PDB file of C-alpha atoms and ligand atoms in Angstrom:
ATOM      1  CA  UNK A   1      -0.019  -0.012   0.040  1.00  0.00           C
ATOM      2  CA  UNK A   2       1.122   3.233  -0.758  1.00  0.00           C
ATOM      3  CA  UNK A   3       1.416   6.196   1.779  1.00  0.00           C
ATOM      4  CA  UNK A   4      -1.470   8.507   0.114  1.00  0.00           C
ATOM      5  CA  UNK A   5      -3.811   4.936   0.526  1.00  0.00           C
ATOM      6  CA  UNK A   6      -3.039   4.028   3.932  1.00  0.00           C
ATOM      7  CA  UNK A   7      -3.611   8.060   5.011  1.00  0.00           C
ATOM      8  CA  UNK A   8      -7.219   7.627   3.157  1.00  0.00           C
ATOM      9  CA  UNK A   9      -7.641   4.135   4.910  1.00  0.00           C
ATOM     10  CA  UNK A  10      -7.313   5.711   8.395  1.00  0.00           C
ATOM     11  CA  UNK A  11     -10.898   5.342   9.639  1.00  0.00           C
ATOM     12  CA  UNK A  12     -12.017   1.812  10.096  1.00  0.00           C
ATOM     13  CA  UNK A  13      -8.694   0.199   8.966  1.00  0.00           C
ATOM     14  CA  UNK A  14      -6.258  -0.830  11.926  1.00  0.00           C
ATOM     15  CA  UNK A  15      -6.826   1.930  14.175  1.00  0.00           C
ATOM     16  CA  UNK A  16      -5.002   1.771  17.150  1.00  0.00           C
ATOM     17  CA  UNK A  17      -7.120   1.107  20.321  1.00  0.00           C
ATOM     18  CA  UNK A  18      -5.262   3.353  22.673  1.00  0.00           C
ATOM     19  CA  UNK A  19      -3.539   6.537  21.781  1.00  0.00           C
ATOM     20  CA  UNK A  20      -1.731   8.390  24.587  1.00  0.00           C
ATOM     21  CA  UNK A  21      -0.245  12.354  24.135  1.00  0.00           C
ATOM     22  CA  UNK A  22       2.322  14.037  25.799  1.00  0.00           C
ATOM     23  CA  UNK A  23       0.950  17.346  24.880  1.00  0.00           C
ATOM     24  CA  UNK A  24       3.994  19.411  24.888  1.00  0.00           C
ATOM     25  CA  UNK A  25       5.508  22.614  23.500  1.00  0.00           C
ATOM     26  CA  UNK A  26       2.664  25.100  24.625  1.00  0.00           C
ATOM     27  CA  UNK A  27       5.419  27.607  25.989  1.00  0.00           C
ATOM     28  CA  UNK A  28       7.546  27.554  22.875  1.00  0.00           C
ATOM     29  CA  UNK A  29       4.784  27.803  20.832  1.00  0.00           C
ATOM     30  CA  UNK A  30       3.891  31.030  22.718  1.00  0.00           C
ATOM     31  CA  UNK A  31       7.567  32.404  22.764  1.00  0.00           C
ATOM     32  CA  UNK A  32       8.048  32.051  19.124  1.00  0.00           C
ATOM     33  CA  UNK A  33       5.368  34.407  18.558  1.00  0.00           C
ATOM     34  CA  UNK A  34       6.017  36.878  21.300  1.00  0.00           C
ATOM     35  CA  UNK A  35       3.213  35.753  23.123  1.00  0.00           C
ATOM     36  CA  UNK A  36       3.101  35.025  27.104  1.00  0.00           C
ATOM     37  CA  UNK A  37       3.513  31.383  27.772  1.00  0.00           C
ATOM     38  CA  UNK A  38      -0.128  31.401  28.997  1.00  0.00           C
ATOM     39  CA  UNK A  39      -1.381  32.145  25.654  1.00  0.00           C
ATOM     40  CA  UNK A  40       0.470  28.354  24.423  1.00  0.00           C
ATOM     41  CA  UNK A  41      -1.636  26.889  27.167  1.00  0.00           C
ATOM     42  CA  UNK A  42      -4.915  28.558  25.886  1.00  0.00           C
ATOM     43  CA  UNK A  43      -4.328  27.486  22.349  1.00  0.00           C
ATOM     44  CA  UNK A  44      -3.331  23.936  23.765  1.00  0.00           C
ATOM     45  CA  UNK A  45      -6.847  23.655  25.008  1.00  0.00           C
ATOM     46  CA  UNK A  46      -8.232  24.486  21.331  1.00  0.00           C
ATOM     47  CA  UNK A  47      -6.035  21.306  20.183  1.00  0.00           C
ATOM     48  CA  UNK A  48      -7.302  19.273  22.765  1.00  0.00           C
ATOM     49  CA  UNK A  49     -10.761  19.918  21.947  1.00  0.00           C
ATOM     50  CA  UNK A  50      -9.732  19.228  18.079  1.00  0.00           C
ATOM     51  CA  UNK A  51      -8.018  16.060  19.074  1.00  0.00           C
ATOM     52  CA  UNK A  52     -10.919  14.570  21.092  1.00  0.00           C
ATOM     53  CA  UNK A  53     -13.147  15.188  18.260  1.00  0.00           C
ATOM     54  CA  UNK A  54     -10.632  13.348  15.666  1.00  0.00           C
ATOM     55  CA  UNK A  55     -10.148  10.589  17.970  1.00  0.00           C
ATOM     56  CA  UNK A  56     -13.563   9.786  18.442  1.00  0.00           C
ATOM     57  CA  UNK A  57     -14.360  10.479  14.370  1.00  0.00           C
ATOM     58  CA  UNK A  58     -11.272   8.096  13.676  1.00  0.00           C
ATOM     59  CA  UNK A  59     -12.660   5.305  15.856  1.00  0.00           C
ATOM     60  CA  UNK A  60      -9.768   5.410  18.574  1.00  0.00           C
ATOM     61  CA  UNK A  61     -11.299   3.552  21.699  1.00  0.00           C
ATOM     62  CA  UNK A  62      -9.232   5.377  24.306  1.00  0.00           C
ATOM     63  CA  UNK A  63      -7.536   8.540  24.084  1.00  0.00           C
ATOM     64  CA  UNK A  64      -5.000   9.645  27.161  1.00  0.00           C
ATOM     65  CA  UNK A  65      -3.671  12.973  27.682  1.00  0.00           C
ATOM     66  CA  UNK A  66      -0.966  14.134  29.854  1.00  0.00           C
ATOM     67  CA  UNK A  67      -2.337  17.493  31.137  1.00  0.00           C
ATOM     68  CA  UNK A  68      -0.285  18.339  34.213  1.00  0.00           C
ATOM     69  CA  UNK A  69       2.475  15.887  35.599  1.00  0.00           C
ATOM     70  CA  UNK A  70       3.618  15.316  39.265  1.00  0.00           C
ATOM     71  CA  UNK A  71       6.775  17.598  38.367  1.00  0.00           C
ATOM     72  CA  UNK A  72       5.131  20.632  36.740  1.00  0.00           C
ATOM     73  CA  UNK A  73       4.228  21.686  40.210  1.00  0.00           C
ATOM     74  CA  UNK A  74       8.178  23.105  40.046  1.00  0.00           C
ATOM     75  CA  UNK A  75       6.500  25.531  37.751  1.00  0.00           C
ATOM     76  CA  UNK A  76       6.320  29.273  38.604  1.00  0.00           C
ATOM     77  CA  UNK A  77       3.298  29.608  40.647  1.00  0.00           C
ATOM     78  CA  UNK A  78       1.703  31.968  38.589  1.00  0.00           C
ATOM     79  CA  UNK A  79       1.953  29.288  35.572  1.00  0.00           C
ATOM     80  CA  UNK A  80       0.534  26.636  37.974  1.00  0.00           C
ATOM     81  CA  UNK A  81      -2.398  28.837  38.804  1.00  0.00           C
ATOM     82  CA  UNK A  82      -3.210  29.323  35.330  1.00  0.00           C
ATOM     83  CA  UNK A  83      -2.858  25.672  34.301  1.00  0.00           C
ATOM     84  CA  UNK A  84      -5.318  24.985  36.968  1.00  0.00           C
ATOM     85  CA  UNK A  85      -7.849  27.306  36.210  1.00  0.00           C
ATOM     86  CA  UNK A  86      -7.628  26.091  32.290  1.00  0.00           C
ATOM     87  CA  UNK A  87      -8.535  22.618  33.658  1.00  0.00           C
ATOM     88  CA  UNK A  88     -11.389  24.344  35.719  1.00  0.00           C
ATOM     89  CA  UNK A  89     -12.694  26.045  32.701  1.00  0.00           C
ATOM     90  CA  UNK A  90     -12.315  23.112  30.257  1.00  0.00           C
ATOM     91  CA  UNK A  91     -14.368  20.819  32.593  1.00  0.00           C
ATOM     92  CA  UNK A  92     -17.028  23.460  33.095  1.00  0.00           C
ATOM     93  CA  UNK A  93     -17.426  24.384  29.519  1.00  0.00           C
ATOM     94  CA  UNK A  94     -16.678  20.884  27.900  1.00  0.00           C
ATOM     95  CA  UNK A  95     -18.162  18.625  30.004  1.00  0.00           C
ATOM     96  CA  UNK A  96     -21.832  18.899  28.640  1.00  0.00           C
ATOM     97  CA  UNK A  97     -20.434  18.729  25.253  1.00  0.00           C
ATOM     98  CA  UNK A  98     -18.112  15.459  25.856  1.00  0.00           C
ATOM     99  CA  UNK A  99     -21.088  13.876  27.556  1.00  0.00           C
ATOM    100  CA  UNK A 100     -23.693  14.525  24.517  1.00  0.00           C
ATOM    101  CA  UNK A 101     -20.306  13.262  22.204  1.00  0.00           C
ATOM    102  CA  UNK A 102     -20.711  10.140  24.156  1.00  0.00           C
ATOM    103  CA  UNK A 103     -17.301  10.718  25.981  1.00  0.00           C
ATOM    104  CA  UNK A 104     -16.592   8.870  29.223  1.00  0.00           C
ATOM    105  CA  UNK A 105     -13.888  10.645  31.157  1.00  0.00           C
ATOM    106  CA  UNK A 106     -11.604   8.999  33.355  1.00  0.00           C
ATOM    107  CA  UNK A 107      -9.069  10.551  35.701  1.00  0.00           C
ATOM    108  CA  UNK A 108      -5.322   9.047  36.499  1.00  0.00           C
ATOM    109  CA  UNK A 109      -2.828  10.757  39.011  1.00  0.00           C
ATOM    110  CA  UNK A 110      -2.866  11.581  42.598  1.00  0.00           C
ATOM    111  CA  UNK A 111      -6.033  13.224  43.785  1.00  0.00           C
ATOM    112  CA  UNK A 112      -4.696  13.848  47.096  1.00  0.00           C
ATOM    113  CA  UNK A 113      -3.868  17.037  48.101  1.00  0.00           C
ATOM    114  CA  UNK A 114      -5.327  18.820  44.920  1.00  0.00           C
ATOM    115  CA  UNK A 115      -7.934  21.956  45.517  1.00  0.00           C
ATOM    116  CA  UNK A 116     -11.014  20.806  46.573  1.00  0.00           C
ATOM    117  CA  UNK A 117     -13.011  22.178  43.888  1.00  0.00           C
ATOM    118  CA  UNK A 118     -10.782  20.865  41.045  1.00  0.00           C
ATOM    119  CA  UNK A 119     -10.960  17.222  42.794  1.00  0.00           C
ATOM    120  CA  UNK A 120     -14.954  17.957  42.907  1.00  0.00           C
ATOM    121  CA  UNK A 121     -15.020  18.861  39.177  1.00  0.00           C
ATOM    122  CA  UNK A 122     -12.991  15.621  38.350  1.00  0.00           C
ATOM    123  CA  UNK A 123     -15.202  13.534  40.084  1.00  0.00           C
ATOM    124  CA  UNK A 124     -18.424  14.871  38.542  1.00  0.00           C
ATOM    125  CA  UNK A 125     -16.884  14.464  35.166  1.00  0.00           C
ATOM    126  CA  UNK A 126     -16.257  11.096  35.975  1.00  0.00           C
ATOM    127  CA  UNK A 127     -19.502  10.199  37.418  1.00  0.00           C
ATOM    128  CA  UNK A 128     -21.584  11.894  34.806  1.00  0.00           C
ATOM    129  CA  UNK A 129     -19.914   9.985  31.932  1.00  0.00           C
ATOM    130  CA  UNK A 130     -19.493   6.999  33.332  1.00  0.00           C
ATOM    131  CA  UNK A 131     -21.915   5.231  30.915  1.00  0.00           C
ATOM    132  CA  UNK A 132     -20.708   6.591  27.758  1.00  0.00           C
ATOM    133  CA  UNK A 133     -19.065   4.047  25.204  1.00  0.00           C
ATOM    134  CA  UNK A 134     -18.063   6.128  22.093  1.00  0.00           C
ATOM    135  CA  UNK A 135     -14.531   7.027  23.395  1.00  0.00           C
ATOM    136  CA  UNK A 136     -12.982   7.069  26.664  1.00  0.00           C
ATOM    137  CA  UNK A 137     -11.183  10.240  27.557  1.00  0.00           C
ATOM    138  CA  UNK A 138      -8.267   9.477  30.290  1.00  0.00           C
ATOM    139  CA  UNK A 139      -6.841  12.977  31.862  1.00  0.00           C
ATOM    140  CA  UNK A 140      -3.735  12.190  33.294  1.00  0.00           C
ATOM    141  CA  UNK A 141      -3.734  14.995  35.891  1.00  0.00           C
ATOM    142  CA  UNK A 142      -1.362  15.395  38.832  1.00  0.00           C
ATOM    143  CA  UNK A 143       0.130  12.289  36.969  1.00  0.00           C
ATOM    144  CA  UNK A 144       3.711  10.601  37.404  1.00  0.00           C
ATOM    145  CA  UNK A 145       4.354   6.973  36.427  1.00  0.00           C
ATOM    146  CA  UNK A 146       6.684   6.438  39.255  1.00  0.00           C
ATOM    147  CA  UNK A 147       4.284   7.879  41.652  1.00  0.00           C
ATOM    148  CA  UNK A 148       1.587   5.560  40.652  1.00  0.00           C
ATOM    149  CA  UNK A 149       3.384   2.779  40.839  1.00  0.00           C
ATOM    150  CA  UNK A 150       4.580   3.518  44.216  1.00  0.00           C
ATOM    151  CA  UNK A 151       0.705   3.962  45.170  1.00  0.00           C
ATOM    152  CA  UNK A 152       0.268   0.466  43.699  1.00  0.00           C
ATOM    153  CA  UNK A 153       3.125  -1.181  45.369  1.00  0.00           C
ATOM    154  CA  UNK A 154       1.774   0.145  48.797  1.00  0.00           C
ATOM    155  CA  UNK A 155      -1.691  -0.940  48.021  1.00  0.00           C
ATOM    156  CA  UNK A 156      -0.352  -4.448  47.314  1.00  0.00           C
ATOM    157  CA  UNK A 157       2.057  -4.133  50.545  1.00  0.00           C
ATOM    158  CA  UNK A 158      -1.305  -3.508  52.623  1.00  0.00           C
ATOM    159  CA  UNK A 159      -2.851  -6.816  51.044  1.00  0.00           C
ATOM    160  CA  UNK A 160       0.122  -8.973  51.806  1.00  0.00           C
ATOM    161  CA  UNK A 161      -0.164  -7.315  55.288  1.00  0.00           C
ATOM    162  CA  UNK A 162      -3.245  -8.235  56.049  1.00  0.00           C
ATOM    163  CA  UNK A 163      -2.715 -11.830  54.826  1.00  0.00           C
ATOM    164  CA  UNK A 164      -4.961 -11.818  51.486  1.00  0.00           C
ATOM    165  CA  UNK A 165      -1.752 -11.839  49.127  1.00  0.00           C
ATOM    166  CA  UNK A 166       1.511 -13.617  49.645  1.00  0.00           C
ATOM    167  CA  UNK A 167       4.699 -12.025  48.455  1.00  0.00           C
ATOM    168  CA  UNK A 168       5.224 -14.833  45.809  1.00  0.00           C
ATOM    169  CA  UNK A 169       1.918 -13.867  44.695  1.00  0.00           C
ATOM    170  CA  UNK A 170       3.088 -10.534  43.499  1.00  0.00           C
ATOM    171  CA  UNK A 171       3.205 -11.042  39.788  1.00  0.00           C
ATOM    172  CA  UNK A 172       3.418  -8.211  37.209  1.00  0.00           C
ATOM    173  CA  UNK A 173       0.227  -9.078  36.476  1.00  0.00           C
ATOM    174  CA  UNK A 174      -1.097  -8.472  39.904  1.00  0.00           C
ATOM    175  CA  UNK A 175       0.769  -5.059  40.715  1.00  0.00           C
ATOM    176  CA  UNK A 176      -0.467  -4.318  37.225  1.00  0.00           C
ATOM    177  CA  UNK A 177      -3.888  -4.550  38.630  1.00  0.00           C
ATOM    178  CA  UNK A 178      -3.308  -1.826  41.208  1.00  0.00           C
ATOM    179  CA  UNK A 179      -2.457   0.832  38.603  1.00  0.00           C
ATOM    180  CA  UNK A 180      -5.005   3.747  38.194  1.00  0.00           C
ATOM    181  CA  UNK A 181      -6.763   2.810  35.320  1.00  0.00           C
ATOM    182  CA  UNK A 182      -5.909  -1.030  35.039  1.00  0.00           C
ATOM    183  CA  UNK A 183      -9.259  -2.193  33.389  1.00  0.00           C
ATOM    184  CA  UNK A 184      -7.930  -0.041  30.164  1.00  0.00           C
ATOM    185  CA  UNK A 185      -5.946  -1.502  27.721  1.00  0.00           C
ATOM    186  CA  UNK A 186      -1.958  -0.334  27.406  1.00  0.00           C
ATOM    187  CA  UNK A 187      -1.380   2.264  24.894  1.00  0.00           C
ATOM    188  CA  UNK A 188      -0.263   1.192  21.419  1.00  0.00           C
ATOM    189  CA  UNK A 189       0.988   4.361  20.352  1.00  0.00           C
ATOM    190  CA  UNK A 190       2.034   7.256  22.637  1.00  0.00           C
ATOM    191  CA  UNK A 191       2.610  10.526  20.575  1.00  0.00           C
ATOM    192  CA  UNK A 192       4.861  13.538  21.927  1.00  0.00           C
ATOM    193  CA  UNK A 193       4.588  16.697  20.189  1.00  0.00           C
ATOM    194  CA  UNK A 194       7.571  19.585  20.552  1.00  0.00           C
ATOM    195  CA  UNK A 195      10.431  17.507  19.202  1.00  0.00           C
ATOM    196  CA  UNK A 196      11.493  16.191  22.578  1.00  0.00           C
ATOM    197  CA  UNK A 197      11.933  12.374  22.563  1.00  0.00           C
ATOM    198  CA  UNK A 198      11.437  11.307  26.227  1.00  0.00           C
ATOM    199  CA  UNK A 199       8.705  10.260  28.316  1.00  0.00           C
ATOM    200  CA  UNK A 200       8.935  12.596  31.173  1.00  0.00           C
ATOM    201  CA  UNK A 201       7.448   9.985  33.909  1.00  0.00           C
ATOM    202  CA  UNK A 202       4.184   9.092  31.708  1.00  0.00           C
ATOM    203  CA  UNK A 203       2.825   5.651  31.733  1.00  0.00           C
ATOM    204  CA  UNK A 204       6.104   4.040  32.508  1.00  0.00           C
ATOM    205  CA  UNK A 205       4.614   0.628  33.327  1.00  0.00           C
ATOM    206  CA  UNK A 206       2.049   0.814  30.520  1.00  0.00           C
ATOM    207  CA  UNK A 207       4.199   1.995  27.876  1.00  0.00           C
ATOM    208  CA  UNK A 208       6.278  -1.380  27.828  1.00  0.00           C
ATOM    209  CA  UNK A 209       5.383  -2.324  24.564  1.00  0.00           C
ATOM    210  CA  UNK A 210       3.577   1.005  23.321  1.00  0.00           C
ATOM    211  CA  UNK A 211       4.961   2.147  19.643  1.00  0.00           C
ATOM    212  CA  UNK A 212       6.693   5.961  20.383  1.00  0.00           C
ATOM    213  CA  UNK A 213       5.913   8.689  17.560  1.00  0.00           C
ATOM    214  CA  UNK A 214       7.869  12.257  18.293  1.00  0.00           C
ATOM    215  CA  UNK A 215       6.400  15.088  16.168  1.00  0.00           C
ATOM    216  CA  UNK A 216       8.514  18.210  15.128  1.00  0.00           C
ATOM    217  CA  UNK A 217       5.342  20.485  15.860  1.00  0.00           C
ATOM    218  CA  UNK A 218       4.145  22.434  19.299  1.00  0.00           C
ATOM    219  CA  UNK A 219       0.925  21.187  20.950  1.00  0.00           C
ATOM    220  CA  UNK A 220      -1.057  24.315  19.623  1.00  0.00           C
ATOM    221  CA  UNK A 221      -0.555  23.212  16.061  1.00  0.00           C
ATOM    222  CA  UNK A 222      -1.812  19.351  16.428  1.00  0.00           C
ATOM    223  CA  UNK A 223      -4.865  18.654  14.570  1.00  0.00           C
ATOM    224  CA  UNK A 224      -6.305  15.842  13.053  1.00  0.00           C
ATOM    225  CA  UNK A 225      -4.100  15.570  10.043  1.00  0.00           C
ATOM    226  CA  UNK A 226      -1.225  15.411  12.591  1.00  0.00           C
ATOM    227  CA  UNK A 227      -3.169  12.460  14.598  1.00  0.00           C
ATOM    228  CA  UNK A 228      -3.696  10.837  11.382  1.00  0.00           C
ATOM    229  CA  UNK A 229      -0.103  11.185  10.307  1.00  0.00           C
ATOM    230  CA  UNK A 230       0.902   9.770  13.571  1.00  0.00           C
ATOM    231  CA  UNK A 231      -1.397   6.742  12.702  1.00  0.00           C
ATOM    232  CA  UNK A 232       0.207   6.134   9.506  1.00  0.00           C
ATOM    233  CA  UNK A 233       3.539   6.095  10.916  1.00  0.00           C
ATOM    234  CA  UNK A 234       2.736   3.570  13.723  1.00  0.00           C
ATOM    235  CA  UNK A 235       1.532   1.008  10.943  1.00  0.00           C
ATOM    236  CA  UNK A 236       4.488   1.123   9.537  1.00  0.00           C
ATOM    237  CA  UNK A 237       5.940  -0.417  12.599  1.00  0.00           C
ATOM    238  CA  UNK A 238       6.530  -4.074  13.203  1.00  0.00           C
ATOM    239  CA  UNK A 239       5.023  -4.945  16.718  1.00  0.00           C
ATOM    240  CA  UNK A 240       6.618  -7.964  17.924  1.00  0.00           C
ATOM    241  CA  UNK A 241       6.255  -8.253  21.715  1.00  0.00           C
ATOM    242  CA  UNK A 242       9.472 -10.100  22.069  1.00  0.00           C
ATOM    243  CA  UNK A 243       8.093 -12.465  19.764  1.00  0.00           C
ATOM    244  CA  UNK A 244       8.744 -12.933  16.137  1.00  0.00           C
ATOM    245  CA  UNK A 245       6.718 -10.665  13.427  1.00  0.00           C
ATOM    246  CA  UNK A 246       3.427 -11.715  12.752  1.00  0.00           C
ATOM    247  CA  UNK A 247       2.884 -12.210   9.081  1.00  0.00           C
ATOM    248  CA  UNK A 248       0.332  -9.568   8.016  1.00  0.00           C
ATOM    249  CA  UNK A 249      -0.451 -10.850   4.483  1.00  0.00           C
ATOM    250  CA  UNK A 250      -0.027  -7.407   3.127  1.00  0.00           C
TER     251      UNK A 250
HETATM  252  C1  LIG B 301       3.017  21.366  27.715  1.00  0.00           C
HETATM  253  O1  LIG B 301       3.684  22.531  27.171  1.00  0.00           O
HETATM  254  C2  LIG B 301       1.868  21.851  28.725  1.00  0.00           C
HETATM  255  C3  LIG B 301       2.256  21.347  30.364  1.00  0.00           C
HETATM  256  C4  LIG B 301       3.383  20.663  30.099  1.00  0.00           C
HETATM  257  C5  LIG B 301       1.545  21.665  31.184  1.00  0.00           C
HETATM  258  P1  LIG B 301       4.929  23.168  27.931  1.00  0.00           P
HETATM  259  O2  LIG B 301       4.293  24.237  29.023  1.00  0.00           O
HETATM  260  O3  LIG B 301       5.727  22.206  28.631  1.00  0.00           O
HETATM  261  O4  LIG B 301       5.375  23.904  26.692  1.00  0.00           O
HETATM  262  P2  LIG B 301       7.188  24.112  26.911  1.00  0.00           P
HETATM  263  O5  LIG B 301       7.508  22.542  26.606  1.00  0.00           O
HETATM  264  O6  LIG B 301       7.750  24.666  27.833  1.00  0.00           O
HETATM  265  O7  LIG B 301       7.252  24.735  25.470  1.00  0.00           O
HETATM  266  C1  LIG B 302       5.532  16.530  30.242  1.00  0.00           C
HETATM  267  O1  LIG B 302       5.947  17.693  29.484  1.00  0.00           O
HETATM  268  C2  LIG B 302       4.261  17.035  30.858  1.00  0.00           C
HETATM  269  C3  LIG B 302       3.132  17.380  30.422  1.00  0.00           C
HETATM  270  C4  LIG B 302       2.878  17.423  29.138  1.00  0.00           C
HETATM  271  C5  LIG B 302       1.903  17.520  31.068  1.00  0.00           C
HETATM  272  P1  LIG B 302       6.986  18.650  30.246  1.00  0.00           P
HETATM  273  O2  LIG B 302       7.142  19.719  29.677  1.00  0.00           O
HETATM  274  O3  LIG B 302       6.564  18.859  31.808  1.00  0.00           O
HETATM  275  O4  LIG B 302       8.368  17.562  30.159  1.00  0.00           O
HETATM  276  P2  LIG B 302       9.751  17.854  30.360  1.00  0.00           P
HETATM  277  O5  LIG B 302      10.229  18.893  31.398  1.00  0.00           O
HETATM  278  O6  LIG B 302      10.249  18.791  28.930  1.00  0.00           O
HETATM  279  O7  LIG B 302      10.564  16.688  30.620  1.00  0.00           O
HETATM  280 MG1  LIG B 303       7.349  21.191  28.110  1.00  0.00          MG
END
């Protein structure tokens, strides 16, 4: 198949089930235009709206977005405040729309210590959309993969201490069940914008066999074409999972 025909074939054909995105480069997008960083974050929210619509149209089942990392608290307080209010505004303004579009919202990350109004909004989004089945939007907020794994380990240790699990019973499969969204499949494709080529503490456990695509555009520039381009690249990859290549017959 030529690249052009692959691109046209995006909708039903070989769509990754779970796409996860590190939405990076808002600040640099703004700086390149002589704008304050916050303007990049605002435009980033628009890119997020486009992406949710596109993912749903394309037939992706799970879209995970990295919106605020455990380490992002180290940014200047004014920027942290702005990112918090953008999240508040996103949920307040977009929740009804997301619900109408049959999007189910899930949130991963540490809830403890968040502003109570933000914690309440996250819970409201999850509860309102719980039964929706078109697209699951996983919002990684106050999320760090090492912290997530440590929290899972704490819960497993408590089970062992209570005698409900033996130390030998703590297999990768069992530990994996204690992660934040263990009922969802691992990401097939992880996309990072901005040209950086690192995971920055995102889904370290779940990314074991994900295909990684790094795009040289800033997050506010991301759109449906960029998502489809990343999927075309994903299809070119040969996933082996440690075994031998499967014959695809194409
Ligand atoms: C991504 O853009 C948004 C968050 C991390 C919250 P950045 O703010 O990291 O933008 P750059 O990487 O500084 O350009
Ligand atoms: C990762 O981006 C976090 C989010 C996109 C929310 P960062 O901009 O925080 O990552 P580093 O600091 O460049 O690794
Ligand atoms: Mg960044």
